[in-house]
């Protein structure tokens, strides 16, 4: 039903190519299948690379405002720099620190215990994640009755790496993350009690307090405020483009290339969407919102350390459609637009946060980022093509619809197709209620940003608000609470010196929680045994 409206250069249409993809027991290297995928893979590869390039240009322009002017903390770069002897913030070489190895061993023992329990059910288990033991508060009898059960899920988790990352955050950021997340639960219960919501669910009576709409508004508000706060640096970059003085020699690329390249990249993305079947208005809204989401995700990772950061549940594609009204779109435009739902619903792999960490590492390590621009672009292009090859090879061997492959990846596309089919059958109009709620979220995010600038003591951070309204804090709020509590006690009674002394322990938690599950994963690949999933559930 949907396939005729999808351009042939975006998806294969040959039944043999499609059938083998889902059923498996077929070779990707069959000439018919290779021909069927050649143009779609090339088209999507160019589109993805254009996104990468555009966001890289944007990050070049935002480096000075974030790294030098606002001095964002970039918590995720602390560990790699300590590992390579870049800072030695604690005063003791990283690899010789007893505290680091203590944290490492604690994480290693916790994770190894659970890996062994997965293989040997009688082995003891340590309930680190929500799916283990009774780590879900909403399963308690108290929270199974009205009005408390309207709050939805409330997980407890004890991920060592998340506690370690939380220790690296400023107190206002970590406090805002867990506190505002809990406030979303309070708001949900309140809306039910006062009668403006029927409770948790997907029905029209359950939208209040409009969390997914507030999430979109907060992401757009943070992006716009970040651009406004960087206005002087952006103006300087424009002048440098017009009359080069060499002031951009320490940037990833020249400001001229960043500005012109970014504009060309944006234009290409819009033209690509137009060619696929979207109208100019829809294409422009889509690209604008996507870039806003990417910019805010980069800010979240750079200041809140939430590498596992979700975009708003109201995805770019869905928000764009609801902004103009699905009923105003042609069936082809609806199909094409919502076809982008699968990769705009989950933006955890967005490249802009990684680009932000790279420019910070370059500054701290005192080398010019220009040296790795070309390798970065080559690696991105190779990575895109290799990712297509790896997935297609697996799907044609085992079958995308079989139980032998992880269902989530293909499930995202199925959900997008089902959503498109539903809206084609019953088109909806412009969602003015949702847009007003999103505007309210923008005002809150901008208001929190202004308060932080006017009052240094202001405890609530806009990034905490953005994270609280997405899935990011579902599993991370309690580790961030624990880290905030411990860090607050340490700073209050021991000061900054005690904080630095304890830093290697928390870095060890992060390192151990990544190294040991990786080693267990390698063991699983070599032995053929399915392994325990350390994160998130």
PDB file of C-alpha atoms in Angstrom, residues 55 65-66 76 146 204 215 230 237 269 273 277 375 391:
ATOM      1  CA  UNK A  55      26.325  19.343  11.585  1.00  0.00           C
ATOM      2  CA  UNK A  65      31.017  29.933  22.201  1.00  0.00           C
ATOM      3  CA  UNK A  66      30.843  26.586  23.992  1.00  0.00           C
ATOM      4  CA  UNK A  76      32.642  12.724  28.714  1.00  0.00           C
ATOM      5  CA  UNK A 146      -5.149   5.592  41.568  1.00  0.00           C
ATOM      6  CA  UNK A 204      -6.651  12.009  23.491  1.00  0.00           C
ATOM      7  CA  UNK A 215      10.132  18.181  25.096  1.00  0.00           C
ATOM      8  CA  UNK A 230      26.674  32.786  20.527  1.00  0.00           C
ATOM      9  CA  UNK A 237      32.940  34.166  12.168  1.00  0.00           C
ATOM     10  CA  UNK A 269      19.033  18.416   2.538  1.00  0.00           C
ATOM     11  CA  UNK A 273      13.486  16.123   0.664  1.00  0.00           C
ATOM     12  CA  UNK A 277       8.134  14.323  -2.557  1.00  0.00           C
ATOM     13  CA  UNK A 375      40.368  11.422   8.236  1.00  0.00           C
ATOM     14  CA  UNK A 391      23.027  -4.896   8.220  1.00  0.00           C
TER      15      UNK A 391
END
